[in-house]
PDB file of C-alpha atoms in Angstrom:
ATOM      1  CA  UNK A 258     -23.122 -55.708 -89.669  1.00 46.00           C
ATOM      2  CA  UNK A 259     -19.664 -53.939 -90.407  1.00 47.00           C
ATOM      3  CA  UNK A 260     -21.745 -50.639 -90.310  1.00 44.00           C
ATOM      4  CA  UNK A 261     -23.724 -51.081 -87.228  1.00 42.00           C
ATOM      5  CA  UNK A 262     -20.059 -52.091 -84.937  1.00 43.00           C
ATOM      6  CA  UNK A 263     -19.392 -48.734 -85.888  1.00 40.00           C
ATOM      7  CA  UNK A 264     -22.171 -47.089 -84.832  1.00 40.00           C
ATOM      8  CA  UNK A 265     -22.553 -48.672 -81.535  1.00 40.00           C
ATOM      9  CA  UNK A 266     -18.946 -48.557 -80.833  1.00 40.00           C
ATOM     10  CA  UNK A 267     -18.814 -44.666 -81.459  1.00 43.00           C
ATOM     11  CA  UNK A 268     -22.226 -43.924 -79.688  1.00 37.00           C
ATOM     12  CA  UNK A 269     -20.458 -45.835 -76.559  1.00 36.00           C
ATOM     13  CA  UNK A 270     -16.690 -44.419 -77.357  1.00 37.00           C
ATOM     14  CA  UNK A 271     -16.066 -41.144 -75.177  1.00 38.00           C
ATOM     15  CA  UNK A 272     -17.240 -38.042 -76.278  1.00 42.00           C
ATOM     16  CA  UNK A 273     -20.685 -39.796 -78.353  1.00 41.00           C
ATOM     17  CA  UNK A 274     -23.736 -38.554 -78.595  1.00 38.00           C
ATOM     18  CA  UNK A 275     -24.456 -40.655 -75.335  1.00 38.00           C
ATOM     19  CA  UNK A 276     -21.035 -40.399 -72.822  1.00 39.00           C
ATOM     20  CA  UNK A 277     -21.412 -37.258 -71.338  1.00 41.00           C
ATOM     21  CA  UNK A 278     -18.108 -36.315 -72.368  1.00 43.00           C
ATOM     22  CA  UNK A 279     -18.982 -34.011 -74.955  1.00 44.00           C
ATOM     23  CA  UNK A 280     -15.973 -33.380 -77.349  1.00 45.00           C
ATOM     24  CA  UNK A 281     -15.070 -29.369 -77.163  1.00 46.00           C
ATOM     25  CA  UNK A 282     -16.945 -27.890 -80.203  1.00 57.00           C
ATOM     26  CA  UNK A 283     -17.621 -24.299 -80.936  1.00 67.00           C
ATOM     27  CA  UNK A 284     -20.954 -22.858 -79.229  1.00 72.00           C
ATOM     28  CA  UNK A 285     -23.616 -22.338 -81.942  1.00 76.00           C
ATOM     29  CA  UNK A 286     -25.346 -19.845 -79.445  1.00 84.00           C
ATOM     30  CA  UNK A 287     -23.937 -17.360 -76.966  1.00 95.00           C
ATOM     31  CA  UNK A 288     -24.890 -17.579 -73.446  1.00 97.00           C
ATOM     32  CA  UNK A 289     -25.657 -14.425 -71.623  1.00 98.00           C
ATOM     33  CA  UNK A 290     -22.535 -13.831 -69.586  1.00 98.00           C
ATOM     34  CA  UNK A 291     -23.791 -12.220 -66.677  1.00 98.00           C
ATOM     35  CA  UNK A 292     -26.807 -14.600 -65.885  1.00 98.00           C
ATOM     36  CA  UNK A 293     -26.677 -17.804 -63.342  1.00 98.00           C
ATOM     37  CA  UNK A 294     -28.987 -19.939 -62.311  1.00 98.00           C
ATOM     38  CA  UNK A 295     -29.958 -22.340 -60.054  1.00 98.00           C
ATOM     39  CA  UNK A 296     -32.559 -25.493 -60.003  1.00 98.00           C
ATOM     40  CA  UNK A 297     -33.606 -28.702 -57.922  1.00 98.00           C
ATOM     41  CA  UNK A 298     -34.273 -31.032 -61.013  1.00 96.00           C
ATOM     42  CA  UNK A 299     -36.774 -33.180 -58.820  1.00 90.00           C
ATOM     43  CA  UNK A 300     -39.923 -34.129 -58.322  1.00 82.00           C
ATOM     44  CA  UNK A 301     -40.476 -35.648 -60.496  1.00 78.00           C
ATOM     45  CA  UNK A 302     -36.937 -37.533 -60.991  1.00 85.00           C
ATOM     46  CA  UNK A 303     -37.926 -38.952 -64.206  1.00 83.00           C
ATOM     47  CA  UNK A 304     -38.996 -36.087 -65.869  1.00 86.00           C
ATOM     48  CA  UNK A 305     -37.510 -35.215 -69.443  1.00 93.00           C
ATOM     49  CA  UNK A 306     -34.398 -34.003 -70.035  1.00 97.00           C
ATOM     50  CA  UNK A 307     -35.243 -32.691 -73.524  1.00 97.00           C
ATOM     51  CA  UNK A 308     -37.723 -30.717 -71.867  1.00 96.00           C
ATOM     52  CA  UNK A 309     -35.312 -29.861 -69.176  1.00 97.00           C
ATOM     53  CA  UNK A 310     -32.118 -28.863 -71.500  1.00 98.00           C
ATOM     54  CA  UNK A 311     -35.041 -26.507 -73.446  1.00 97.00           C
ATOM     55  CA  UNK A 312     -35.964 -24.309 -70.590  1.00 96.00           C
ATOM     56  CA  UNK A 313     -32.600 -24.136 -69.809  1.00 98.00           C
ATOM     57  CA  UNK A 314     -31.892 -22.473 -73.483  1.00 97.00           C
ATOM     58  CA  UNK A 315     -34.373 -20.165 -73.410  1.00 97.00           C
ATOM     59  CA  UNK A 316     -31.842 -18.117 -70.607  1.00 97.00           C
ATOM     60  CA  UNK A 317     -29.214 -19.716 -71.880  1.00 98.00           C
ATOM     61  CA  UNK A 318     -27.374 -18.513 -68.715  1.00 98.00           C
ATOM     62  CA  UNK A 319     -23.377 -18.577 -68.160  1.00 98.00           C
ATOM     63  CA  UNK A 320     -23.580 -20.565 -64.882  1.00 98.00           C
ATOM     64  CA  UNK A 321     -26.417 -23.031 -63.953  1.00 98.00           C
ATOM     65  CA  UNK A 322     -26.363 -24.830 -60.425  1.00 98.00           C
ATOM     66  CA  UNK A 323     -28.487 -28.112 -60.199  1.00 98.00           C
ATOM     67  CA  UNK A 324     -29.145 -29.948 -57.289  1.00 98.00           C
ATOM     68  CA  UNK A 325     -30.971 -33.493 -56.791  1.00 96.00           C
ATOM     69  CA  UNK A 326     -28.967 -34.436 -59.704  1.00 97.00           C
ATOM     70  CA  UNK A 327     -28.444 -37.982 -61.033  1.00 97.00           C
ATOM     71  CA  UNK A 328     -24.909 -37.821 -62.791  1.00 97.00           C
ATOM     72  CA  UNK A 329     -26.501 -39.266 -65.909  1.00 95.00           C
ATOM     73  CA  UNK A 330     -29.647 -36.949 -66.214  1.00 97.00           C
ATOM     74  CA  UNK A 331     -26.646 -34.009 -66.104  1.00 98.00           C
ATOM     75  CA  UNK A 332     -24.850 -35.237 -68.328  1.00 98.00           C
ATOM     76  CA  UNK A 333     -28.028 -36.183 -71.151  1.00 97.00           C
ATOM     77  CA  UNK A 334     -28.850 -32.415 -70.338  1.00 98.00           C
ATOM     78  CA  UNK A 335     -25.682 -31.134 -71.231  1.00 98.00           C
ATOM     79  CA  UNK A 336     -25.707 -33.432 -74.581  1.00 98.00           C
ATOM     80  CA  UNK A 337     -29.166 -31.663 -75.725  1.00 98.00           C
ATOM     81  CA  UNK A 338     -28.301 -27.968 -74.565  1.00 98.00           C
ATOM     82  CA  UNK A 339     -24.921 -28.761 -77.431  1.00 98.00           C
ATOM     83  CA  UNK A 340     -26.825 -30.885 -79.990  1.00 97.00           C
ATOM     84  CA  UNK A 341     -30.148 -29.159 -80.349  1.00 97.00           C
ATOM     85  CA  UNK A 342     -29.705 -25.649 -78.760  1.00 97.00           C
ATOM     86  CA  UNK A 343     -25.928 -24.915 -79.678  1.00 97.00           C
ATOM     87  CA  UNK A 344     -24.917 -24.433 -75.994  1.00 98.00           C
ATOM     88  CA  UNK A 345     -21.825 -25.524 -74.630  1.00 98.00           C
ATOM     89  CA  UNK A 346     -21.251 -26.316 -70.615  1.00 98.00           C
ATOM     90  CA  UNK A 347     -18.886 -27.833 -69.230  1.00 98.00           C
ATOM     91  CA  UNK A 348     -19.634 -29.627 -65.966  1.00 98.00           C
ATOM     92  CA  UNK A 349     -18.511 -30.433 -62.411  1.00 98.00           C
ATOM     93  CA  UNK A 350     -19.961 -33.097 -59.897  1.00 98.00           C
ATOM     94  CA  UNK A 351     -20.626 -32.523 -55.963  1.00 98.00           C
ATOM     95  CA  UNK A 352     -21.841 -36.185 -55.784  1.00 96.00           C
ATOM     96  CA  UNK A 353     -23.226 -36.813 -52.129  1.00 95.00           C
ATOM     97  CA  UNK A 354     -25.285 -40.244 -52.809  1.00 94.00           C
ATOM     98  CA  UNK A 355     -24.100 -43.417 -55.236  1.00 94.00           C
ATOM     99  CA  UNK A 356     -27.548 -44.896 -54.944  1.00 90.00           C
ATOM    100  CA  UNK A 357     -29.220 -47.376 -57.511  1.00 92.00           C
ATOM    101  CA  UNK A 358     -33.036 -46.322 -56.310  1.00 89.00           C
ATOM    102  CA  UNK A 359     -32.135 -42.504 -56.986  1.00 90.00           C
ATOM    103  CA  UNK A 360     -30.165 -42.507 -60.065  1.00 94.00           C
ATOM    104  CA  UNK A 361     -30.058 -46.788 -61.736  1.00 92.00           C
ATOM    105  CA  UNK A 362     -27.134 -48.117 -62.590  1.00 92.00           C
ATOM    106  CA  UNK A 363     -26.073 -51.934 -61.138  1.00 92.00           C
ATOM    107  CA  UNK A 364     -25.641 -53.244 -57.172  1.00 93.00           C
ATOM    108  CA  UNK A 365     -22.117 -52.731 -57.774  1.00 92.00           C
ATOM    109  CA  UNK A 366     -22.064 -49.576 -59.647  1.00 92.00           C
ATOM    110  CA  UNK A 367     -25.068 -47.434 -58.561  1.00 95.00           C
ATOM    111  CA  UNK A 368     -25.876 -43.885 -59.689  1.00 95.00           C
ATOM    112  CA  UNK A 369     -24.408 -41.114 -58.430  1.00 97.00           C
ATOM    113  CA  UNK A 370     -26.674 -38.081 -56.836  1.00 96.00           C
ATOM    114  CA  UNK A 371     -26.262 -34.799 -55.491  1.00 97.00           C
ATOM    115  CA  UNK A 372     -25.226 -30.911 -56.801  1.00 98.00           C
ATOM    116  CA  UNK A 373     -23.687 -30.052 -60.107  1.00 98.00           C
ATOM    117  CA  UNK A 374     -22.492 -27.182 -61.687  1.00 98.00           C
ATOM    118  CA  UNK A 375     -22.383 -26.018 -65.695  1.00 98.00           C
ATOM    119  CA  UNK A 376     -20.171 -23.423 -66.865  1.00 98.00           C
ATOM    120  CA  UNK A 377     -19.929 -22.078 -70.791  1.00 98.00           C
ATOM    121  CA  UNK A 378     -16.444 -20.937 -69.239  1.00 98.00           C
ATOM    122  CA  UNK A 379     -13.541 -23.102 -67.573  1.00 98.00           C
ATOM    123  CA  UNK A 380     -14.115 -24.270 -63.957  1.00 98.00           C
ATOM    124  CA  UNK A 381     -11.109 -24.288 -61.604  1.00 98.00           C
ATOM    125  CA  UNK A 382     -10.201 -24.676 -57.693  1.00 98.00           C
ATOM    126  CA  UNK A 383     -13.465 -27.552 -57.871  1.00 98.00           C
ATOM    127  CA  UNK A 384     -14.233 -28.536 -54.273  1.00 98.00           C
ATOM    128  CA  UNK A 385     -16.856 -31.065 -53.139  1.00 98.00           C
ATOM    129  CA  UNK A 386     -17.953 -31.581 -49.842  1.00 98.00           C
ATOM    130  CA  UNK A 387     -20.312 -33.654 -47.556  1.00 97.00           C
ATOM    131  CA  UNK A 388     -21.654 -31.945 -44.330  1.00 98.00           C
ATOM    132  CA  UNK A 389     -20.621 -33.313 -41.345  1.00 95.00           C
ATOM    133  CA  UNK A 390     -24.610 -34.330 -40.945  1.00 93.00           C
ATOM    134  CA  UNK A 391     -26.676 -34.331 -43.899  1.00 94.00           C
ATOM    135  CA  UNK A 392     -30.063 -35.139 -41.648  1.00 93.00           C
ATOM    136  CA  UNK A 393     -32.258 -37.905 -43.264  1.00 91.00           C
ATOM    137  CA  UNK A 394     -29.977 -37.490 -46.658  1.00 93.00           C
ATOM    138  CA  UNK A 395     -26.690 -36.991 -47.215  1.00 95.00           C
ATOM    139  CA  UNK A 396     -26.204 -33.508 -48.151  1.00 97.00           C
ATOM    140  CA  UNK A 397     -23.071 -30.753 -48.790  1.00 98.00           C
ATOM    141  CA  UNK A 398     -21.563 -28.511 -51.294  1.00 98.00           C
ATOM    142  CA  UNK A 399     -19.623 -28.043 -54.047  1.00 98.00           C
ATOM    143  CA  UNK A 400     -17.368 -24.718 -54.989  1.00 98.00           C
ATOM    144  CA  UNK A 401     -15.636 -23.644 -58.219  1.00 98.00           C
ATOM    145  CA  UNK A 402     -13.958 -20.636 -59.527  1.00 98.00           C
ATOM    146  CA  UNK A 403     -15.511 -19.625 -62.400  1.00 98.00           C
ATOM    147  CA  UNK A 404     -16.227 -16.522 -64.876  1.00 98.00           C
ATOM    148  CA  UNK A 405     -19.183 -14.337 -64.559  1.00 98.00           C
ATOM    149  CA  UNK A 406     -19.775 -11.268 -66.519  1.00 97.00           C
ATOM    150  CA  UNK A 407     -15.760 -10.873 -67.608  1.00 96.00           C
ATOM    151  CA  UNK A 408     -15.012 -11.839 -63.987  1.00 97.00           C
ATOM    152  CA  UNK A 409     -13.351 -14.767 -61.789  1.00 98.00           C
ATOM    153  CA  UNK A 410     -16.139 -15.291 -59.402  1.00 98.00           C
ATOM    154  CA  UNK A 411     -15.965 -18.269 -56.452  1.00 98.00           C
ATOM    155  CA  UNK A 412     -19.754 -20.078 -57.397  1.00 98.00           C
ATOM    156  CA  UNK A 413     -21.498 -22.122 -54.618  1.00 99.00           C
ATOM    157  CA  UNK A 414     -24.036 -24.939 -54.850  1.00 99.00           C
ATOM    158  CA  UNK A 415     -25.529 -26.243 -52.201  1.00 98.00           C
ATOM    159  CA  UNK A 416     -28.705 -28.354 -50.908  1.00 98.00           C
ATOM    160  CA  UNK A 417     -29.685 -28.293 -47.293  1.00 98.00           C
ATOM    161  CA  UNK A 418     -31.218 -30.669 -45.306  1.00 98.00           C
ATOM    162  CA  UNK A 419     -35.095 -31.183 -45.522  1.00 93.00           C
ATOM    163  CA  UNK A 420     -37.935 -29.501 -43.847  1.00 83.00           C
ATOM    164  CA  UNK A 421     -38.324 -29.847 -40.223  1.00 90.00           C
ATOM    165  CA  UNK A 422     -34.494 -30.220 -39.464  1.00 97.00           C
ATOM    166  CA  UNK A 423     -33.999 -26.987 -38.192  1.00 98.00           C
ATOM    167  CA  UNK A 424     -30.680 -28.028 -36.308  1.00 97.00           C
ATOM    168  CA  UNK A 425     -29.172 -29.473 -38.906  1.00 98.00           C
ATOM    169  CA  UNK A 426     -29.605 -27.039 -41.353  1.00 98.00           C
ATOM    170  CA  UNK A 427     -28.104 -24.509 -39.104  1.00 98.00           C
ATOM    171  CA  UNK A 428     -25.143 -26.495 -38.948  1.00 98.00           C
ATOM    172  CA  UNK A 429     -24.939 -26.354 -42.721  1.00 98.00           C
ATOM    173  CA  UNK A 430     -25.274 -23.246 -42.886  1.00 98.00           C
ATOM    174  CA  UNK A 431     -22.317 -22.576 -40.850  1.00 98.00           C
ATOM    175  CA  UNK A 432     -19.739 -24.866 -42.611  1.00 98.00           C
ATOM    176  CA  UNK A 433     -21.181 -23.452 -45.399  1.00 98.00           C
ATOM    177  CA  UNK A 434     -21.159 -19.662 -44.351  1.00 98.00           C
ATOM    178  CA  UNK A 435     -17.523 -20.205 -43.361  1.00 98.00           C
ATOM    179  CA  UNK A 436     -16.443 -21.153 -46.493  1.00 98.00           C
ATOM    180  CA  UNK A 437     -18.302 -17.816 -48.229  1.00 98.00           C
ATOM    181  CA  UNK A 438     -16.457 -15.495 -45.569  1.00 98.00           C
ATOM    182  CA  UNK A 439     -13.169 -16.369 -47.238  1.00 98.00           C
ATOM    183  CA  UNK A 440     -13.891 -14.369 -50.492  1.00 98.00           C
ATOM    184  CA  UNK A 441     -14.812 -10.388 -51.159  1.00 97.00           C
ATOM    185  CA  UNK A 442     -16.989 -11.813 -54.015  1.00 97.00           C
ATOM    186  CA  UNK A 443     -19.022 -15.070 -54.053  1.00 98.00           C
ATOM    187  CA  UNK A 444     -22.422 -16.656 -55.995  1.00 98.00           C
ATOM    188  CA  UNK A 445     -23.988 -19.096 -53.643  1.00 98.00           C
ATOM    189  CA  UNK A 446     -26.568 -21.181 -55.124  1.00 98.00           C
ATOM    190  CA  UNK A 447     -29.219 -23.789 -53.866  1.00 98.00           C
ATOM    191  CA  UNK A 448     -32.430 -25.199 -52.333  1.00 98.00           C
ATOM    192  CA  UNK A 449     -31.647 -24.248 -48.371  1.00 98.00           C
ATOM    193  CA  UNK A 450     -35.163 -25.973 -47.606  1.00 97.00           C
ATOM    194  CA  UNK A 451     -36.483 -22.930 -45.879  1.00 96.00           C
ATOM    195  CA  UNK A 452     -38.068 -19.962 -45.948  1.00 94.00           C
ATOM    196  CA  UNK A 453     -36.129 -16.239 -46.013  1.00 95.00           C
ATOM    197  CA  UNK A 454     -36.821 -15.415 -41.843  1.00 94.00           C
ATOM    198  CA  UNK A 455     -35.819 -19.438 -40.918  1.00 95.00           C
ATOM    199  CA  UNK A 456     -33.129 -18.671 -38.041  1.00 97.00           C
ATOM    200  CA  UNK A 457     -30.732 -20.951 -39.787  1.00 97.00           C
ATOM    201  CA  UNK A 458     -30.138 -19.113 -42.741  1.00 98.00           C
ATOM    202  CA  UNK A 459     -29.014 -16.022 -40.425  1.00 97.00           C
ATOM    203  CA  UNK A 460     -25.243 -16.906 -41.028  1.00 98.00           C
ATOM    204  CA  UNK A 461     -26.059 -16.674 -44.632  1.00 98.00           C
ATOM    205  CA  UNK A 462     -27.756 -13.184 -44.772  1.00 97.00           C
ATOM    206  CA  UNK A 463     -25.210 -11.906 -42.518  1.00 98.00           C
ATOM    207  CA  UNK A 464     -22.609 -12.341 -45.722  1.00 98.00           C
ATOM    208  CA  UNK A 465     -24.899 -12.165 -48.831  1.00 98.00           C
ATOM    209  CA  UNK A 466     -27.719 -10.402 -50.143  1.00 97.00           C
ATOM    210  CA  UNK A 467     -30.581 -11.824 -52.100  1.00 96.00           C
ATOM    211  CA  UNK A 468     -30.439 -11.514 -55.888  1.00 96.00           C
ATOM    212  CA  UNK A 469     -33.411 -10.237 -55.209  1.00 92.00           C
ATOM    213  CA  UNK A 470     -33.174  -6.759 -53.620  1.00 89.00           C
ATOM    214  CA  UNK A 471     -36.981  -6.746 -52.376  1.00 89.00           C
ATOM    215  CA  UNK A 472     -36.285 -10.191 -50.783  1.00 94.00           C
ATOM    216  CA  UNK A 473     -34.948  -9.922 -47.195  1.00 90.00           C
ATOM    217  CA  UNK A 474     -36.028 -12.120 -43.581  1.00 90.00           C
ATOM    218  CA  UNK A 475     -37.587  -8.551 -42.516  1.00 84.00           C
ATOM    219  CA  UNK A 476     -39.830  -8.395 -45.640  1.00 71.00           C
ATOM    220  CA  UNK A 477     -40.914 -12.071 -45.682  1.00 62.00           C
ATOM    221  CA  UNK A 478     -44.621 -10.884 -43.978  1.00 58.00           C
ATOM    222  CA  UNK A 479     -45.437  -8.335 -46.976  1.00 53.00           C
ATOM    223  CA  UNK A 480     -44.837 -11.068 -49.711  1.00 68.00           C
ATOM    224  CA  UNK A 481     -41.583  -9.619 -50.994  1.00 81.00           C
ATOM    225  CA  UNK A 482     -40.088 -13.204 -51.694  1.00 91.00           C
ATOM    226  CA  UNK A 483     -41.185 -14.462 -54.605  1.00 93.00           C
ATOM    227  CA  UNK A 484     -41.914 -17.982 -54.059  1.00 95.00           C
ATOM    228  CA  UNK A 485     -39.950 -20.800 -55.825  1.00 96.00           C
ATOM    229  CA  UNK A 486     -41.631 -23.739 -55.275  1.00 96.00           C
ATOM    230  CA  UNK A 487     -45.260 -25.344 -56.010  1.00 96.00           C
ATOM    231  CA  UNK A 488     -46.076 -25.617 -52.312  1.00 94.00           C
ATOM    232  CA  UNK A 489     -45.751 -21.424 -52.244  1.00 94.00           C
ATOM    233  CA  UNK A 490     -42.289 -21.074 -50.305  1.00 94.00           C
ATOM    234  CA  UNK A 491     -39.383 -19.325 -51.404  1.00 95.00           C
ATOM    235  CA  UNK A 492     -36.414 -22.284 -50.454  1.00 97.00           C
ATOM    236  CA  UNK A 493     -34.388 -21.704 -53.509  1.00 98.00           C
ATOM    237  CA  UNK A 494     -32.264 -18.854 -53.453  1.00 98.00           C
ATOM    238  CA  UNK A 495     -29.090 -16.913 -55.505  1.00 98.00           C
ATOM    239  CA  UNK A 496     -27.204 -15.342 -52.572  1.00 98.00           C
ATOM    240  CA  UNK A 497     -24.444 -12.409 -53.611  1.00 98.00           C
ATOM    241  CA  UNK A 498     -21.981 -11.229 -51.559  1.00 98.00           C
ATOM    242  CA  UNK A 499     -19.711  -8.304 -52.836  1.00 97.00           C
ATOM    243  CA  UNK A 500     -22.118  -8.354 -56.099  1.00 98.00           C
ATOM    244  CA  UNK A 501     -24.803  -6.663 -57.462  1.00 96.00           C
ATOM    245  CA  UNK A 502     -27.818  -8.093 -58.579  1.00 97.00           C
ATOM    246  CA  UNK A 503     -29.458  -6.644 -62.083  1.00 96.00           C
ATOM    247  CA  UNK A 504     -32.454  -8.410 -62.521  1.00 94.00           C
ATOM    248  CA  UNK A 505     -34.154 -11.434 -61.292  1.00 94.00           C
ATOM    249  CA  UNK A 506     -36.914 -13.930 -62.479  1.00 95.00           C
ATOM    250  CA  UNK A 507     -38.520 -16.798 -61.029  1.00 97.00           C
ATOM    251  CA  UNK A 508     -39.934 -19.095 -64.122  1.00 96.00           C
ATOM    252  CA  UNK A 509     -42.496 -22.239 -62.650  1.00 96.00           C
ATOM    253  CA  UNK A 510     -41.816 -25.137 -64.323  1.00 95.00           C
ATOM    254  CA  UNK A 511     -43.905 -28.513 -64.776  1.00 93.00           C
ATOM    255  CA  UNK A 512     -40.550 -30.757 -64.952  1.00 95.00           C
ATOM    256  CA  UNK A 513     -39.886 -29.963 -61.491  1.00 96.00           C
ATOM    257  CA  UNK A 514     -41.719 -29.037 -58.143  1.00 96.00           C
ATOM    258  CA  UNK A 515     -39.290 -26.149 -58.006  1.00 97.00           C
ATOM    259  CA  UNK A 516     -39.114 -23.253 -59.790  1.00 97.00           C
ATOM    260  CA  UNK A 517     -35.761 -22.230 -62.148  1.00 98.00           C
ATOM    261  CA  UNK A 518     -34.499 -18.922 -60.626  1.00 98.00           C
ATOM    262  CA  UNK A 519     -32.433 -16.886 -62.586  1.00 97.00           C
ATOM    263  CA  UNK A 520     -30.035 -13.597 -61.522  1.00 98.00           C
ATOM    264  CA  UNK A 521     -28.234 -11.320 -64.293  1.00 98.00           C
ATOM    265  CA  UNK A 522     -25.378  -9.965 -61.950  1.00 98.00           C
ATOM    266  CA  UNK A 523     -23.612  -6.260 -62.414  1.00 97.00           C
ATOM    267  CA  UNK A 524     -19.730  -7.011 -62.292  1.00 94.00           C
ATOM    268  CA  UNK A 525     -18.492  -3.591 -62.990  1.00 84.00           C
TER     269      UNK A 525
END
């Protein structure tokens, strides 16, 4: 009995295999330094995070931005990128929703959802915040400084309102755009819920290029945007402004109905 108090109490005890709070340890693995990432973890929600975390390590990439993101699914990803891959992130929230249908928990202390971001490096200057309207869902976006390749680099994650809210997300798009003016060199990550040439993402190409150099509004009719989802349409995107993209790969995935899209980036 003496034995199993101390298991339980050091599996619940901050920084156990189960908190989320991983104690700092010493990567196993290195992470490839230049490379970010972004990813809507749903549908489906309740996918596995063991199978998650191990896509995840195959790129093993420096940055990783996750949206429609239950606190505790982040968190039990993080756990199995350290314990059985040897990567190290540490994490901040852009929590939009505390909702007990989306992420469980009790009436009184429901699950938090919304954008998160992972860093192998420290994150500082963390902002989070809700758009003015988020359409059917809350929505907004979350901001750290981060680094990238050997450089501080402001990193953006953002989800926009769903399909068929036009007008709202072009109201996103310009709190969000606003924001991005304010530095020479920016990441902006996210599902923006529409295609390349959607008029609301205008304020967004105006300041950033596609990590994708093929991928521009102008090119959408030939097919140059690889698609990122399972329905065929490119809403996920790694926007650069004042950086260079090196290479870029979309990789379909069965744990969610969006595609992981990863960028290596040229800091020079």
């Amino acid at each position: 009995m003496a034995v199993l108090c101390v298991i339980l109490i050091g599996s619940s005890a901050p920084g156990g295999p189960h908190s989320g709070r991983a104690a700092p340890v010493d990567p196993v693995r290195d992470v490839v330094p230049n490379r970010v990432m972004t990813w809507n973890l749903c549908n489906p929600c309740e996918a596995s995070n063991v199978h998650r975390a191990a896509e995840i390590a195959v790129f093993a990439p420096q940055v990783i931005g996750v949206q429609e993101a239950c606190v505790r699914d982040v968190e039990a990803i993080r756990e199995y990128l350290r314990n059985l891959h040897g990567l190290v992130y540490r994490v901040e929230y852009g929590m939009v929703l505390h909702k007990r249908s989306r992420c469980g928990g009790t009436p009184w202390n429901p699950g938090a959802f919304g954008q998160a971001i992972l860093s192998a490096a420290p994150m500082t200057d963390h902002v989070s915040v809700e758009y003015p309207e988020g359409g059917s869902e809350d929505r907004g976006y979350m901001a750290v400084t981060t680094t990238v390749g050997g450089r501080d680099i402001r990193v953006f994650n953002t989800h926009l309102a769903q399909r068929r809210q036009e007008s709202v997300r072009a109201e996103q798009t310009r709190v969000l755009a606003t924001e991005v003016a304010r530095h020479e060199r920016a990441v902006v990550l996210g599902d923006f819920n529409a295609v390349p040439d959607a008029p609301e993402l205008s304020r967004i190409w105006a300041l950033a290029v596609d990590a994708d150099p093929q991928c521009h509004p102008t090119r959408t009719a030939a097919g140059a945007c690889r698609a990122t989802t399972d329905w065929q349409s490119k809403f996920d995107y790694v926007f650069l402004r004042g950086i260079t993209p090196v290479e870029h790969r979309v990789h379909p995935s069965r744990y969610s109905d969006h595609h992981q899209l990863y960028t290596d980036l040229d800091l020079a």
